[in-house]
Tab-separated table of C-alpha atoms in Angstrom:
chain	number	residue	atom	x	y	z
B	1	MET	CA	34.641	24.202	30.822
B	2	GLY	CA	32.110	25.271	28.127
B	3	LYS	CA	28.368	25.901	28.977
B	4	ASN	CA	27.179	22.669	27.423
B	5	ASN	CA	30.015	20.843	29.097
B	6	LYS	CA	28.968	22.035	32.416
B	7	ALA	CA	25.287	21.162	31.927
B	8	ARG	CA	26.056	17.500	30.902
B	9	ALA	CA	28.320	17.324	33.959
B	10	GLY	CA	25.585	18.594	36.152
B	11	ASP	CA	23.076	16.101	34.638
B	12	ALA	CA	25.630	13.317	35.166
B	13	ASN	CA	26.111	14.351	38.826
B	14	ARG	CA	22.543	14.296	39.482
B	15	LYS	CA	21.652	11.048	37.912
B	16	ALA	CA	24.546	9.500	39.952
B	17	ASP	CA	22.870	10.873	43.082
B	18	LYS	CA	19.431	9.372	42.149
B	19	LEU	CA	18.256	6.376	44.003
B	20	ASP	CA	18.341	3.479	41.787
B	21	ARG	CA	15.314	2.152	40.174
B	22	LYS	CA	15.664	-1.431	41.534
B	23	THR	CA	15.983	-0.247	45.155
B	24	PHE	CA	13.286	2.042	44.595
B	25	GLU	CA	10.909	-0.500	43.260
B	26	THR	CA	11.501	-2.952	46.055
B	27	GLU	CA	11.125	-0.599	48.594
B	28	LEU	CA	7.955	0.812	47.201
B	29	GLU	CA	6.262	-2.765	47.041
B	30	ARG	CA	7.158	-3.210	50.646
B	31	LEU	CA	5.431	0.272	51.502
B	32	GLN	CA	2.496	-0.188	49.549
B	33	GLY	CA	2.002	-3.531	51.114
B	34	GLU	CA	2.006	-1.640	54.297
B	35	LEU	CA	-0.728	0.958	53.071
B	36	VAL	CA	-2.833	-2.037	52.290
B	37	ARG	CA	-2.427	-3.104	56.095
B	38	LEU	CA	-3.375	0.526	57.108
B	39	GLN	CA	-6.397	0.165	54.584
B	40	LEU	CA	-7.715	-2.700	56.609
B	41	TRP	CA	-6.992	-1.016	59.914
B	42	VAL	CA	-8.617	2.003	58.928
B	43	LYS	CA	-11.863	-0.008	57.793
B	44	HIS	CA	-11.893	-2.036	60.882
B	45	THR	CA	-11.372	0.714	63.457
B	46	GLY	CA	-13.569	3.476	61.673
B	47	ALA	CA	-10.589	5.868	61.589
B	48	ARG	CA	-10.921	9.230	60.116
B	49	ILE	CA	-7.494	10.425	58.394
B	50	VAL	CA	-6.928	13.694	56.343
B	51	VAL	CA	-3.582	13.782	54.399
B	52	LEU	CA	-2.973	17.122	52.351
B	53	PHE	CA	-0.212	17.701	49.922
B	54	GLU	CA	0.908	21.231	48.841
B	55	GLY	CA	4.212	22.552	47.636
B	56	ARG	CA	5.947	24.223	44.819
B	57	ASP	CA	4.801	23.325	41.328
B	58	ALA	CA	6.617	20.393	39.900
B	59	ALA	CA	7.928	19.332	43.232
B	60	GLY	CA	6.429	15.979	42.904
B	61	LYS	CA	3.188	15.983	44.787
B	62	GLY	CA	1.389	13.905	42.216
B	63	GLY	CA	4.072	11.388	41.854
B	64	VAL	CA	3.666	10.440	45.661
B	65	ILE	CA	-0.050	10.564	45.558
B	66	LYS	CA	-0.113	8.095	42.720
B	67	ARG	CA	1.962	6.008	44.745
B	68	ILE	CA	-0.044	6.093	47.895
B	69	THR	CA	-3.370	5.541	46.104
B	70	GLU	CA	-2.435	2.908	43.134
B	71	ARG	CA	-2.754	-0.049	45.337
B	72	VAL	CA	-5.480	0.564	47.753
B	73	SER	CA	-9.339	0.911	47.396
B	74	PRO	CA	-10.566	4.357	46.200
B	75	ARG	CA	-13.728	3.689	48.315
B	76	VAL	CA	-11.381	4.047	51.507
B	77	PHE	CA	-8.271	6.226	49.923
B	78	ARG	CA	-10.433	9.043	48.546
B	79	LEU	CA	-8.539	11.526	46.361
B	80	VAL	CA	-9.905	15.075	46.157
B	81	ALA	CA	-8.521	17.341	43.594
B	82	LEU	CA	-10.864	20.265	43.378
B	83	PRO	CA	-11.160	22.447	40.020
B	84	ALA	CA	-11.337	26.218	40.278
B	85	PRO	CA	-14.555	27.166	42.413
B	86	SER	CA	-17.747	27.728	40.894
B	87	GLU	CA	-19.666	31.095	41.053
B	88	ARG	CA	-21.955	29.453	43.469
B	89	GLU	CA	-18.813	28.015	45.518
B	90	LYS	CA	-17.167	31.628	45.489
B	91	SER	CA	-20.517	33.034	47.434
B	92	GLN	CA	-20.062	30.380	50.066
B	93	MET	CA	-17.885	30.342	53.235
B	94	TYR	CA	-14.329	29.674	51.731
B	95	ILE	CA	-13.738	26.387	53.951
B	96	GLN	CA	-17.336	24.951	53.098
B	97	ARG	CA	-16.372	23.496	49.667
B	98	TYR	CA	-13.446	21.590	51.596
B	99	THR	CA	-15.509	20.303	54.572
B	100	ALA	CA	-17.672	18.589	52.540
B	101	HIS	CA	-14.942	16.109	51.503
B	102	LEU	CA	-13.696	15.503	55.054
B	103	PRO	CA	-13.700	11.556	55.896
B	104	ALA	CA	-16.290	9.542	57.393
B	105	ALA	CA	-15.885	6.607	59.528
B	106	GLY	CA	-13.194	4.046	57.725
B	107	GLU	CA	-11.963	6.834	55.370
B	108	VAL	CA	-8.462	8.424	54.394
B	109	VAL	CA	-9.252	11.619	52.317
B	110	VAL	CA	-5.934	12.905	50.120
B	111	PHE	CA	-6.115	16.286	49.320
B	112	ASP	CA	-4.149	17.213	46.278
B	113	ARG	CA	-4.174	20.808	47.020
B	114	SER	CA	-6.401	22.060	49.895
B	115	TRP	CA	-7.837	25.150	51.641
B	116	TYR	CA	-3.965	26.263	51.599
B	117	ASN	CA	-4.610	27.458	48.097
B	118	ARG	CA	-5.557	30.648	49.752
B	119	ALA	CA	-2.390	31.019	51.393
B	120	GLY	CA	-0.535	30.223	48.245
B	121	VAL	CA	-1.576	30.814	44.671
B	122	GLU	CA	-4.679	32.852	45.529
B	123	HIS	CA	-2.828	35.068	47.667
B	124	VAL	CA	0.095	35.763	45.289
B	125	MET	CA	-1.989	36.009	42.190
B	126	GLU	CA	-4.389	38.311	43.968
B	127	PHE	CA	-7.377	35.877	43.502
B	128	CYS	CA	-8.534	37.099	46.970
B	129	THR	CA	-8.183	40.235	49.086
B	130	LYS	CA	-5.725	41.118	51.262
B	131	ALA	CA	-8.618	40.736	53.900
B	132	GLU	CA	-9.638	37.548	52.798
B	133	TYR	CA	-6.076	36.357	52.963
B	134	ARG	CA	-5.357	37.861	56.540
B	135	ASP	CA	-8.661	36.271	57.692
B	136	PHE	CA	-7.802	32.973	56.617
B	137	LEU	CA	-4.662	32.600	58.190
B	138	LYS	CA	-6.110	33.860	61.467
B	139	ALA	CA	-8.734	31.362	61.017
B	140	VAL	CA	-6.825	28.053	59.909
B	141	PRO	CA	-5.518	27.061	63.178
B	142	GLN	CA	-9.161	26.977	64.662
B	143	TRP	CA	-10.476	25.153	61.937
B	144	GLU	CA	-7.852	22.548	62.142
B	145	ARG	CA	-8.369	22.197	65.917
B	146	ALA	CA	-11.970	21.673	65.169
B	147	MET	CA	-11.200	18.699	63.112
B	148	LEU	CA	-8.762	17.315	65.627
B	149	ASP	CA	-10.972	17.792	68.599
B	150	ASP	CA	-13.594	15.783	66.360
B	151	GLY	CA	-11.174	12.957	66.092
B	152	ILE	CA	-9.730	13.445	62.590
B	153	GLN	CA	-6.054	12.947	62.204
B	154	LEU	CA	-4.695	15.634	59.947
B	155	ILE	CA	-1.561	15.281	58.287
B	156	LYS	CA	0.065	18.100	56.056
B	157	TYR	CA	2.947	17.974	53.742
B	158	TRP	CA	4.686	20.399	51.828
B	159	PHE	CA	6.938	19.504	48.955
B	160	GLU	CA	10.048	21.599	48.200
B	161	VAL	CA	12.280	21.515	45.160
B	162	SER	CA	15.262	23.716	44.240
B	163	MET	CA	14.725	26.406	41.364
B	164	GLU	CA	17.103	24.531	39.082
B	165	GLU	CA	15.392	21.114	39.440
B	166	GLN	CA	12.008	23.023	39.099
B	167	THR	CA	13.157	24.497	35.870
B	168	ARG	CA	14.560	21.345	34.450
B	169	ARG	CA	11.247	19.526	34.988
B	170	PHE	CA	9.232	22.733	33.602
B	171	GLU	CA	11.625	22.464	30.502
B	172	ASP	CA	11.140	18.576	30.358
B	173	ARG	CA	7.374	19.171	30.334
B	174	ILE	CA	7.727	21.645	27.425
B	175	ALA	CA	9.909	19.106	25.389
B	176	ASP	CA	7.909	15.897	25.998
B	177	PRO	CA	4.318	15.862	24.446
B	178	ARG	CA	3.426	13.169	26.844
B	179	LYS	CA	3.779	15.699	29.562
B	180	LEU	CA	2.483	18.996	27.931
B	181	TRP	CA	-0.840	18.506	29.713
B	182	LYS	CA	1.005	18.874	33.117
B	183	LEU	CA	2.264	22.413	32.043
B	184	SER	CA	-0.357	25.069	32.861
B	185	PRO	CA	-0.391	28.986	32.824
B	186	MET	CA	-0.006	28.908	36.686
B	187	ASP	CA	3.042	26.627	36.419
B	188	LEU	CA	4.697	29.530	34.221
B	189	GLU	CA	3.610	32.014	37.015
B	190	SER	CA	5.058	29.975	39.726
B	191	HIS	CA	8.559	29.787	37.962
B	192	GLN	CA	8.548	33.516	37.161
B	193	ARG	CA	7.383	34.306	40.675
B	194	TRP	CA	9.699	32.107	42.753
B	195	TYR	CA	10.327	34.525	45.258
B	196	ASP	CA	6.790	35.763	45.694
B	197	PHE	CA	5.732	32.014	46.246
B	198	SER	CA	8.545	31.693	48.720
B	199	ARG	CA	7.271	34.753	50.859
B	200	ALA	CA	3.630	33.177	50.835
B	201	ARG	CA	5.048	29.783	51.912
B	202	ASP	CA	7.124	31.313	54.630
B	203	ALA	CA	4.119	33.393	55.983
B	204	MET	CA	1.935	30.255	55.666
B	205	PHE	CA	4.437	28.142	57.798
B	206	ALA	CA	4.647	30.943	60.485
B	207	ALA	CA	0.953	31.246	60.791
B	208	THR	CA	-0.041	27.430	60.839
B	209	ASP	CA	3.021	25.420	61.357
B	210	THR	CA	1.904	24.416	64.886
B	211	ASP	CA	2.691	21.651	67.330
B	212	LEU	CA	-0.955	20.791	67.180
B	213	SER	CA	-1.165	20.694	63.235
B	214	PRO	CA	2.630	20.788	61.878
B	215	TRP	CA	3.845	20.949	58.353
B	216	TYR	CA	6.151	18.310	57.336
B	217	VAL	CA	8.533	19.358	54.550
B	218	VAL	CA	9.506	16.647	51.790
B	219	LYS	CA	12.706	17.328	49.829
B	220	GLY	CA	11.707	16.724	46.092
B	221	ASP	CA	14.798	16.984	44.051
B	222	ASP	CA	15.179	13.387	44.065
B	223	LYS	CA	11.733	11.995	42.908
B	224	ARG	CA	12.198	8.531	44.199
B	225	ARG	CA	13.524	9.225	47.464
B	226	ALA	CA	10.894	11.785	48.034
B	227	ARG	CA	8.178	9.195	47.322
B	228	LEU	CA	9.608	6.787	49.794
B	229	ASN	CA	10.486	9.148	52.445
B	230	CYS	CA	6.828	10.685	52.566
B	231	ILE	CA	5.199	7.283	52.412
B	232	SER	CA	7.252	5.665	55.064
B	233	HIS	CA	6.764	8.984	57.190
B	234	LEU	CA	3.017	8.891	56.606
B	235	LEU	CA	2.683	5.094	57.731
B	236	SER	CA	4.805	6.284	61.015
B	237	LEU	CA	2.597	8.807	62.029
B	238	ILE	CA	-0.432	6.386	62.235
B	239	PRO	CA	-0.653	3.761	64.972
B	240	TYR	CA	-2.067	0.956	62.696
B	241	GLU	CA	-1.665	-2.493	63.200
B	242	ASP	CA	-2.696	-6.035	61.866
B	243	VAL	CA	-6.575	-6.578	62.131
B	244	PRO	CA	-8.025	-10.306	62.352
B	245	ARG	CA	-9.344	-11.632	59.112
B	246	GLU	CA	-10.033	-15.009	58.015
B	247	ARG	CA	-7.673	-16.835	55.823
B	248	VAL	CA	-8.723	-16.669	52.176
B	249	LYS	CA	-9.108	-20.238	50.304
B	250	LEU	CA	-9.620	-20.172	46.601
B	251	PRO	CA	-13.045	-22.227	46.064
B	252	LYS	CA	-13.285	-24.872	43.458
B	253	ARG	CA	-15.121	-23.962	40.220
B	254	GLN	CA	-18.665	-25.144	39.609
B	255	LYS	CA	-19.167	-28.277	37.190
B	256	SER	CA	-20.028	-27.241	33.823
B	257	ASN	CA	-23.513	-28.901	33.640
B	258	GLY	CA	-23.770	-29.100	30.137
B	259	TYR	CA	-22.373	-25.567	29.285
B	260	VAL	CA	-21.469	-25.385	25.736
B	261	SER	CA	-19.311	-22.455	24.402
B	262	THR	CA	-20.932	-19.908	22.043
B	263	ASP	CA	-20.121	-19.548	18.394
B	264	HIS	CA	-20.581	-15.938	18.594
B	265	ALA	CA	-18.072	-14.173	16.568
B	266	TYR	CA	-16.190	-12.028	19.271
B	267	ARG	CA	-14.874	-8.733	17.864
B	268	LEU	CA	-11.307	-9.416	19.043
B	269	VAL	CA	-8.775	-6.575	19.545
B	270	PRO	CA	-5.943	-7.286	16.950
B	271	ASP	CA	-2.735	-8.616	18.256
B	272	ARG	CA	-0.203	-5.886	17.255
B	273	TYR	CA	2.328	-6.361	20.007
C-alpha cells in the first residue's frame, strides 16, 4: 500500500472510531444541564472550587473548557487564562499572581493553564532557573495543602494526546485560516521537543500527583469522548445536589397605556441570509 493510501486508510479508521455527533450533542446537553445544577448549588452553599487544565498543546483543553463554561454564568464559573507575566509580576513571589484569582464563596475558578507553567514550558524552555524549578516542585504540595485546608476543592486535569494526533492537529491549524491564531511559536516548540515535555510531565507527576491532590489524565485523541468524559468526571467529584428554588412563572405583559410605535428610521442590518 502506498504512503497516500496508508494515510487515507488511517484517516478512515480514525473517523470510524470517533463518537458520532448526535450521541455527543445529546449527552453534552444533559451534562451541561448538570453543570447548571452545580452552579445553583455552588451559589447556594458558598462552595469554592478550582479546576485547572494542563496538558500537551493541541490536546483539547480549550474545547472542554468552552463546553464547561458556555452554558453557565461567568460570574460563577470564572475563567482565568493569564498572559505572560509582566515585569512587575516577574519580581513577585511566583504563586502570587495565581492566588489573586482563587475563588471567593460561590465561585468555580477554571484555570486554562496555571501555576504548573513552571513545571512545563518555563522549565523546558529555560524561562526559569533550575533552582526556581526545583523549589517550585518542592513547594507545590504545600501550597495545594493550604488551599485544601482552607476549604477550597482543587481538581487537576492533564490532557494527553498521541504524537500522531498532535501532528495532525497542528497541520490542520496551518492549513485552516480560521485556526491560524491557535498556532503559536510555543506550539511549534512543543511539537519539536516532544520528549523534553514528556520528561517534564513525568517529573511533575512524580512530585505533585498525590493522594491529597491527584492529577486526573484525560485521553484526548477523540475530542468528543474527551469532552464528555472530563465533564462527567468533574461532576462526579463534587457532592452537589438540587437546591430549593421557587417555580418560575412568566408574568403577563403590561398594558400599552397609549404607547405608539415610533416612526424613527432604524438602521437595519441587511438581510443577506
